[in-house]
Amino acid sequence: MQSLTLQSANVQKQMMTMTTKAKLSTLWIFFLFNIVFRDIHEFVEPGFIAEIMTGTSNGNPITEHMLLLGGMMIQVPIAMVVLSWLLPHGANRWANTIVAALYGVLIASFGATDLDDVFHLIMESAALSFIIWSAWRWRNPSVKRHSMGQKASS
């Protein structure tokens, strides 16, 4: 009977871990969709496509290095979708907390130029804040905690 209880507790711990992993992964997907749609919205801005066709963006020349940096910057959140599922608890907590905090600073530094940018910036910031909050509060499911009503064995 005790073996069944231990198996049930194990399943519950695994479900809690998977739930948090799923939540973090889903939040990264939400963050990515907002980045993508923020960029797509730029295409309907008057003059945006004409400026890109001249080889500049916001007055800066579009170079291979700039495109590589942009690709690397989007690759990190894409990787976090997968890493949120694959990393063990401790590494997962730290990776999600650190990467979300760094990206929060990064997106805030780019700022917003119009109303739709402000909207997407708010959504991205909310997702990153919830990632940090969820990762920070996530307790290791493999550590056995005793409740007040349960006797701690010595």
N, CA, C and O of each residue as an XYZ file, in Angstrom:
616
protein
N       0.821     -1.201      0.000
C       0.000      0.000      0.000
C       0.861      1.259      0.000
O       0.562      2.235     -0.689
N       1.954      1.217      0.799
C       2.833      2.380      0.877
C       3.512      2.610     -0.480
O       3.758      3.753     -0.866
N       3.812      1.531     -1.197
C       4.432      1.636     -2.515
C       3.512      2.385     -3.477
O       3.973      3.202     -4.274
N       2.213      2.106     -3.399
C       1.240      2.788     -4.244
C       1.175      4.274     -3.904
O       1.060      5.116     -4.794
N       1.248      4.590     -2.613
C       1.236      5.981     -2.171
C       2.476      6.720     -2.674
O       2.380      7.868     -3.107
N       3.645      6.065     -2.618
C       4.880      6.672     -3.114
C       4.806      6.887     -4.616
O       5.255      7.918     -5.117
N       4.243      5.924     -5.344
C       4.097      6.074     -6.795
C       3.152      7.229     -7.117
O       3.399      7.998     -8.047
N       2.083      7.347     -6.355
C       1.131      8.432     -6.558
C       1.801      9.777     -6.296
O       1.586     10.730     -7.045
N       2.607      9.864     -5.247
C       3.325     11.096     -4.931
C       4.324     11.429     -6.033
O       4.492     12.595     -6.391
N       4.986     10.408     -6.568
C       5.930     10.608     -7.673
C       5.229     11.165     -8.903
O       5.730     12.089     -9.545
N       4.074     10.606     -9.230
C       3.308     11.065    -10.388
C       2.890     12.515    -10.187
O       2.960     13.319    -11.116
N       2.458     12.850     -8.981
C       2.052     14.229     -8.692
C       3.238     15.185     -8.850
O       3.083     16.275     -9.401
N       4.409     14.790     -8.374
C       5.609     15.626     -8.513
C       5.961     15.816     -9.982
O       6.309     16.920    -10.400
N       5.872     14.746    -10.766
C       6.169     14.834    -12.191
C       5.173     15.750    -12.901
O       5.549     16.521    -13.785
N       3.904     15.661    -12.509
C       2.885     16.516    -13.115
C       3.139     17.978    -12.772
O       2.971     18.849    -13.626
N       3.541     18.259    -11.539
C       3.843     19.634    -11.147
C       5.021     20.163    -11.953
O       4.998     21.308    -12.406
N       6.051     19.341    -12.136
C       7.217     19.741    -12.911
C       6.821     19.992    -14.351
O       7.189     21.017    -14.924
N       6.085     19.083    -14.940
C       5.673     19.233    -16.324
C       4.779     20.460    -16.490
O       4.869     21.168    -17.493
N       3.933     20.704    -15.519
C       3.058     21.862    -15.593
C       3.874     23.136    -15.622
O       3.588     24.025    -16.424
N       4.877     23.254    -14.777
C       5.717     24.446    -14.759
C       6.541     24.535    -16.033
O       6.686     25.616    -16.602
N       7.076     23.420    -16.481
C       7.844     23.412    -17.731
C       6.952     23.838    -18.897
O       7.372     24.624    -19.746
N       5.730     23.323    -18.938
C       4.796     23.684    -20.005
C       4.453     25.171    -19.938
O       4.379     25.845    -20.965
N       4.245     25.672    -18.732
C       3.915     27.089    -18.559
C       5.053     27.970    -19.065
O       4.818     28.933    -19.795
N       6.287     27.643    -18.678
C       7.434     28.447    -19.107
C       7.606     28.391    -20.623
O       7.835     29.419    -21.261
N       7.498     27.209    -21.193
C       7.632     27.058    -22.634
C       6.551     27.848    -23.373
O       6.830     28.510    -24.372
N       5.331     27.773    -22.880
C       4.215     28.488    -23.494
C       4.411     30.003    -23.401
O       4.091     30.732    -24.341
N       4.930     30.468    -22.284
C       5.186     31.903    -22.136
C       6.258     32.385    -23.117
O       6.170     33.494    -23.644
N       7.269     31.548    -23.358
C       8.287     31.913    -24.354
C       7.672     31.975    -25.749
O       8.030     32.842    -26.546
N       6.750     31.063    -26.047
C       6.063     31.095    -27.346
C       5.235     32.375    -27.462
O       5.238     33.025    -28.508
N       4.532     32.736    -26.399
C       3.750     33.977    -26.364
C       4.657     35.185    -26.603
O       4.316     36.081    -27.375
N       5.805     35.203    -25.941
C       6.789     36.278    -26.109
C       7.236     36.354    -27.576
O       7.286     37.437    -28.160
N       7.560     35.197    -28.164
C       8.011     35.165    -29.552
C       6.946     35.655    -30.527
O       7.253     36.408    -31.451
N       5.706     35.240    -30.332
C       4.626     35.710    -31.204
C       4.511     37.233    -31.148
O       4.289     37.877    -32.174
N       4.657     37.797    -29.975
C       4.572     39.252    -29.857
C       5.732     39.948    -30.556
O       5.544     41.009    -31.151
N       6.919     39.374    -30.495
C       8.058     39.947    -31.221
C       7.787     39.890    -32.725
O       7.969     40.881    -33.431
N       7.359     38.741    -33.202
C       7.109     38.560    -34.636
C       6.014     39.508    -35.118
O       6.182     40.177    -36.138
N       4.905     39.572    -34.403
C       3.806     40.425    -34.857
C       4.148     41.903    -34.709
O       3.647     42.729    -35.472
N       4.977     42.244    -33.757
C       5.457     43.628    -33.649
C       6.245     43.982    -34.912
O       6.076     45.065    -35.471
N       7.105     43.065    -35.356
C       7.880     43.298    -36.578
C       6.985     43.342    -37.812
O       7.188     44.175    -38.695
N       6.005     42.457    -37.880
C       5.091     42.447    -39.024
C       4.316     43.766    -39.105
O       4.086     44.284    -40.197
N       3.920     44.301    -37.969
C       3.194     45.574    -37.951
C       4.024     46.706    -38.550
O       3.468     47.659    -39.097
N       5.341     46.612    -38.452
C       6.203     47.650    -39.008
C       6.061     47.752    -40.523
O       6.215     48.837    -41.085
N       5.769     46.643    -41.187
C       5.669     46.645    -42.646
C       4.538     47.529    -43.166
O       4.611     48.005    -44.299
N       3.508     47.758    -42.375
C       2.407     48.603    -42.837
C       2.621     50.077    -42.488
O       1.813     50.927    -42.861
N       3.702     50.377    -41.777
C       4.037     51.774    -41.499
C       4.413     52.463    -42.813
O       5.207     51.921    -43.582
N       3.866     53.624    -43.077
C       4.227     54.330    -44.314
C       5.740     54.585    -44.381
O       6.337     55.102    -43.437
N       6.335     54.217    -45.499
C       7.753     54.467    -45.720
C       8.688     53.396    -45.203
O       9.883     53.435    -45.497
N       8.176     52.428    -44.433
C       9.058     51.410    -43.852
C       9.704     50.540    -44.922
O      10.919     50.339    -44.912
N       8.902     50.027    -45.841
C       9.442     49.148    -46.893
C      10.396     49.929    -47.788
O      11.437     49.412    -48.193
N      10.039     51.178    -48.097
C      10.925     52.009    -48.930
C      12.274     52.209    -48.236
O      13.318     52.163    -48.887
N      12.260     52.426    -46.938
C      13.516     52.604    -46.195
C      14.338     51.318    -46.209
O      15.549     51.362    -46.427
N      13.700     50.183    -45.980
C      14.399     48.900    -45.995
C      15.011     48.645    -47.375
O      16.119     48.120    -47.479
N      14.289     49.015    -48.427
C      14.779     48.810    -49.791
C      16.034     49.645    -50.078
O      16.812     49.308    -50.971
N      16.227     50.716    -49.332
C      17.441     51.524    -49.510
C      18.625     50.929    -48.762
O      19.751     51.412    -48.883
N      18.367     49.879    -47.988
C      19.455     49.236    -47.247
C      19.696     49.837    -45.880
O      20.764     49.642    -45.300
N      18.716     50.571    -45.350
C      18.850     51.151    -44.006
C      17.620     50.818    -43.176
O      16.543     50.533    -43.699
N      17.819     50.865    -41.877
C      16.720     50.683    -40.921
C      16.942     51.674    -39.786
O      17.949     51.606    -39.081
N      16.004     52.587    -39.615
C      16.127     53.660    -38.620
C      17.419     54.456    -38.812
O      18.050     54.884    -37.845
N      17.798     54.645    -40.071
C      18.991     55.414    -40.382
C      20.294     54.647    -40.294
O      21.352     55.187    -40.616
N      20.236     53.392    -39.861
C      21.440     52.554    -39.760
C      21.533     51.629    -40.961
O      20.520     51.085    -41.400
N      22.735     51.442    -41.500
C      22.864     50.525    -42.641
C      22.582     49.081    -42.226
O      22.994     48.631    -41.157
N      21.880     48.379    -43.089
C      21.596     46.965    -42.845
C      22.799     46.174    -43.356
O      23.074     46.147    -44.555
N      23.505     45.536    -42.437
C      24.707     44.779    -42.786
C      24.505     43.314    -42.438
O      23.555     42.950    -41.746
N      25.411     42.483    -42.928
C      25.380     41.055    -42.584
C      25.523     40.872    -41.071
O      24.871     40.008    -40.484
N      26.376     41.685    -40.445
C      26.565     41.587    -38.994
C      25.286     41.932    -38.233
O      24.951     41.305    -37.228
N      24.579     42.949    -38.739
C      23.319     43.341    -38.098
C      22.279     42.225    -38.239
O      21.553     41.927    -37.290
N      22.212     41.616    -39.412
C      21.265     40.521    -39.626
C      21.627     39.302    -38.772
O      20.745     38.639    -38.225
N      22.927     39.012    -38.661
C      23.368     37.906    -37.807
C      23.010     38.169    -36.350
O      22.513     37.274    -35.665
N      23.253     39.381    -35.869
C      22.915     39.733    -34.492
C      21.411     39.590    -34.248
O      20.987     39.084    -33.208
N      20.608     40.043    -35.220
C      19.152     39.902    -35.106
C      18.730     38.442    -35.043
O      17.859     38.068    -34.257
N      19.359     37.618    -35.883
C      19.061     36.186    -35.870
C      19.441     35.535    -34.551
O      18.711     34.691    -34.030
N      20.591     35.934    -34.015
C      21.031     35.379    -32.726
C      20.101     35.833    -31.601
O      19.811     35.066    -30.683
N      19.639     37.072    -31.673
C      18.762     37.593    -30.617
C      17.405     36.889    -30.608
O      16.805     36.718    -29.547
N      16.920     36.484    -31.770
C      15.633     35.781    -31.812
C      15.821     34.297    -31.508
O      14.893     33.634    -31.046
N      17.019     33.776    -31.768
C      17.283     32.354    -31.535
C      17.258     31.999    -30.048
O      16.868     30.889    -29.688
N      17.666     32.919    -29.190
C      17.694     32.625    -27.751
C      16.289     32.333    -27.211
O      16.105     31.305    -26.560
N      15.287     33.192    -27.453
C      13.940     32.826    -26.991
C      13.398     31.555    -27.639
O      12.664     30.798    -27.005
N      13.763     31.315    -28.918
C      13.340     30.067    -29.569
C      13.944     28.883    -28.815
O      13.261     27.892    -28.558
N      15.216     28.990    -28.466
C      15.871     27.918    -27.705
C      15.231     27.748    -26.331
O      15.148     26.630    -25.823
N      14.780     28.837    -25.728
C      14.168     28.748    -24.394
C      12.855     27.970    -24.425
O      12.473     27.366    -23.422
N      12.162     27.977    -25.561
C      10.941     27.169    -25.686
C      11.299     25.704    -25.451
O      10.599     24.998    -24.725
N      12.384     25.252    -26.060
C      12.816     23.860    -25.947
C      13.515     23.604    -24.617
O      13.251     22.602    -23.953
N      14.406     24.512    -24.232
C      15.163     24.319    -22.988
C      14.264     24.295    -21.759
O      14.579     23.627    -20.774
N      13.150     25.016    -21.805
C      12.206     24.991    -20.685
C      11.668     23.593    -20.443
O      11.308     23.248    -19.318
N      11.614     22.784    -21.496
C      11.171     21.391    -21.376
C      12.313     20.465    -20.983
O      12.106     19.505    -20.240
N      13.522     20.745    -21.477
C      14.611     19.777    -21.356
C      15.529     19.950    -20.148
O      16.045     18.964    -19.620
N      15.733     21.172    -19.710
C      16.679     21.393    -18.613
C      16.144     20.843    -17.293
O      14.936     20.854    -17.056
N      17.047     20.362    -16.434
C      16.612     19.943    -15.102
C      16.201     21.166    -14.276
O      16.502     22.303    -14.639
N      15.527     20.921    -13.191
C      14.913     21.972    -12.382
C      15.820     23.166    -12.098
O      15.471     24.294    -12.443
N      16.960     22.945    -11.487
C      17.830     24.049    -11.076
C      18.310     24.885    -12.252
O      18.210     26.111    -12.230
N      18.828     24.229    -13.271
C      19.312     24.937    -14.458
C      18.156     25.642    -15.167
O      18.322     26.735    -15.709
N      17.005     25.017    -15.159
C      15.820     25.579    -15.796
C      15.410     26.888    -15.120
O      15.149     27.890    -15.786
N      15.357     26.859    -13.799
C      14.997     28.070    -13.042
C      15.948     29.214    -13.360
O      15.522     30.324    -13.680
N      17.248     28.927    -13.268
C      18.248     29.981    -13.498
C      18.227     30.470    -14.926
O      18.276     31.677    -15.163
N      18.156     29.563    -15.887
C      18.158     29.962    -17.303
C      16.957     30.849    -17.613
O      17.105     31.894    -18.245
N      15.775     30.440    -17.174
C      14.570     31.232    -17.438
C      14.629     32.596    -16.759
O      14.259     33.605    -17.360
N      15.084     32.630    -15.531
C      15.160     33.895    -14.795
C      16.157     34.849    -15.447
O      15.843     36.016    -15.678
N      17.351     34.357    -15.741
C      18.411     35.213    -16.296
C      18.072     35.678    -17.707
O      18.182     36.865    -18.014
N      17.661     34.747    -18.565
C      17.368     35.118    -19.956
C      16.183     36.082    -20.011
O      16.225     37.058    -20.760
N      15.137     35.832    -19.239
C      13.974     36.730    -19.245
C      14.358     38.117    -18.729
O      13.903     39.124    -19.273
N      15.179     38.181    -17.703
C      15.615     39.490    -17.178
C      16.447     40.234    -18.224
O      16.247     41.430    -18.436
N      17.374     39.538    -18.875
C      18.201     40.172    -19.909
C      17.344     40.671    -21.075
O      17.565     41.768    -21.587
N      16.382     39.874    -21.485
C      15.517     40.293    -22.586
C      14.580     41.420    -22.159
O      14.198     42.245    -22.989
N      14.210     41.467    -20.903
C      13.409     42.589    -20.410
C      14.174     43.898    -20.557
O      13.624     44.902    -21.009
N      15.443     43.879    -20.174
C      16.289     45.065    -20.324
C      16.465     45.394    -21.808
O      16.408     46.557    -22.208
N      16.678     44.358    -22.612
C      16.908     44.547    -24.046
C      15.703     45.184    -24.737
O      15.861     46.162    -25.469
N      14.510     44.649    -24.517
C      13.343     45.209    -25.205
C      12.998     46.598    -24.679
O      12.494     47.438    -25.424
N      13.266     46.841    -23.407
C      13.018     48.175    -22.846
C      13.982     49.199    -23.454
O      13.619     50.358    -23.654
N      15.205     48.764    -23.743
C      16.188     49.696    -24.312
C      15.838     50.082    -25.747
O      16.189     51.175    -26.191
N      15.150     49.200    -26.483
C      14.732     49.548    -27.846
C      13.573     50.534    -27.822
O      13.416     51.344    -28.736
N      12.768     50.462    -26.776
C      11.666     51.395    -26.647
C      10.562     51.162    -27.660
O      10.533     50.146    -28.354
N       9.663     52.117    -27.730
C       8.517     52.024    -28.623
C       8.388     53.332    -29.388
O       8.602     54.409    -28.831
N       8.038     53.233    -30.662
C       7.919     54.424    -31.499
C       6.466     54.809    -31.773
O       6.186     55.960    -32.105
N       5.548     53.869    -31.638
C       4.142     54.180    -31.868
C       3.268     53.303    -30.972
O       3.774     52.497    -30.192
N       1.957     53.472    -31.093
C       1.021     52.802    -30.191
C       1.081     51.281    -30.260
O       1.027     50.617    -29.225
N       1.191     50.719    -31.463
C       1.229     49.258    -31.538
C       2.531     48.732    -30.934
O       2.547     47.639    -30.367
N       3.622     49.493    -31.047
C       4.876     49.103    -30.383
C       4.704     49.103    -28.863
O       5.197     48.209    -28.176
N       4.010     50.100    -28.352
C       3.764     50.176    -26.904
C       2.953     48.962    -26.459
O       3.265     48.332    -25.448
N       1.907     48.641    -27.226
C       1.077     47.497    -26.886
C       1.897     46.209    -26.846
O       1.821     45.454    -25.877
N       2.685     45.955    -27.902
C       3.489     44.731    -27.953
C       4.579     44.741    -26.874
O       4.905     43.695    -26.314
N       5.128     45.893    -26.590
C       6.134     46.008    -25.526
C       5.528     45.641    -24.166
O       6.167     44.969    -23.356
N       4.309     46.080    -23.928
C       3.612     45.737    -22.674
C       3.371     44.229    -22.602
O       3.591     43.610    -21.561
N       2.918     43.638    -23.715
C       2.667     42.190    -23.737
C       3.964     41.403    -23.550
O       3.989     40.423    -22.805
N       5.028     41.818    -24.211
C       6.324     41.147    -24.073
C       6.834     41.266    -22.639
O       7.330     40.295    -22.069
N       6.710     42.455    -22.063
C       7.159     42.674    -20.682
C       6.348     41.840    -19.692
O       6.891     41.309    -18.723
N       5.055     41.732    -19.942
C       4.201     40.916    -19.075
C       4.623     39.452    -19.141
O       4.719     38.783    -18.111
N       4.873     38.956    -20.348
C       5.302     37.561    -20.508
C       6.628     37.324    -19.793
O       6.778     36.336    -19.073
N       7.586     38.220    -19.986
C       8.894     38.063    -19.341
C       8.779     38.148    -17.815
O       9.448     37.407    -17.096
N       7.936     39.045    -17.335
C       7.722     39.161    -15.884
C       7.121     37.877    -15.320
O       7.527     37.408    -14.256
N       6.160     37.318    -16.033
C       5.526     36.078    -15.570
C       6.497     34.906    -15.648
O       6.441     34.008    -14.809
N       7.394     34.899    -16.649
C       8.430     33.866    -16.723
C       9.326     33.954    -15.501
O       9.599     32.944    -14.852
N       9.786     35.163    -15.182
C      10.660     35.350    -14.017
C       9.936     34.930    -12.742
O      10.500     34.217    -11.912
N       8.702     35.366    -12.586
C       7.928     35.050    -11.383
C       7.709     33.535    -11.259
O       7.880     32.966    -10.181
N       7.331     32.891    -12.369
C       7.076     31.447    -12.342
C       8.350     30.662    -12.043
O       8.336     29.727    -11.242
N       9.439     31.041    -12.681
C      10.707     30.334    -12.463
C      11.207     30.548    -11.040
O      11.715     29.620    -10.410
N      11.066     31.761    -10.538
C      11.550     32.071     -9.191
C      10.764     31.312     -8.121
O      11.343     30.860     -7.133
N       9.473     31.171     -8.305
C       8.620     30.493     -7.315
C       8.608     28.977     -7.477
O       8.084     28.272     -6.614
N       9.167     28.472     -8.548
C       9.157     27.046     -8.847
C      10.066     26.314     -7.869
O      11.274     26.546     -7.846
N       9.496     25.448     -7.078
C      10.253     24.676     -6.094
C      10.595     23.315     -6.673
O       9.853     22.767     -7.489
N      11.708     22.788     -6.249
C      12.185     21.499     -6.736
C      11.210     20.407     -6.323
O      11.018     20.172     -5.130
N      10.593     19.739     -7.286
C       9.609     18.712     -6.958
C      10.240     17.450     -6.368
O       9.535     16.642     -5.763
N      11.550     17.265     -6.530
C      12.174     16.046     -6.013
C      12.595     16.184     -4.554
O      12.970     15.198     -3.920
N      12.534     17.412     -4.013
C      12.854     17.603     -2.597
C      11.594     17.339     -1.796
O      10.543     17.929     -2.047
N      11.717     16.439     -0.824
C      10.552     16.074     -0.022
C      10.330     17.132      1.049
O      11.225     17.410      1.848
N       9.151     17.715      1.065
C       8.796     18.712      2.071
C       7.746     18.089      2.994
O       6.886     17.322      2.563
N       7.843     18.434      4.240
C       6.892     17.903      5.218
C       5.880     18.974      5.554
O       6.219     20.137      5.770
N       4.630     18.553      5.593
C       3.580     19.497      5.975
C       3.495     19.537      7.496
O       4.085     18.699      8.178
N       2.776     20.494      8.015
C       2.645     20.663      9.463
C       2.029     19.430     10.131
O       2.417     19.057     11.238
N       1.079     18.809      9.458
C       0.383     17.679     10.036
C       1.131     16.367      9.881
O       0.721     15.344     10.430
N       2.219     16.396      9.140
C       2.957     15.166      8.867
C       4.196     15.111      9.746
O       4.897     16.110      9.902
N       4.465     13.949     10.318
C       5.633     13.798     11.161
C       6.877     13.716     10.310
O       6.920     12.955      9.343
N       7.891     14.488     10.654
C       9.172     14.393      9.954
C       9.954     13.228     10.527
O      10.133     13.117     11.739
N      10.416     12.361      9.639
C      11.187     11.218     10.140
C      12.626     11.642     10.374
O      13.185     12.443      9.625
N      13.201     11.104     11.403
C      14.568     11.487     11.765
C      15.573     10.617     11.066
O      16.777     10.794     11.251
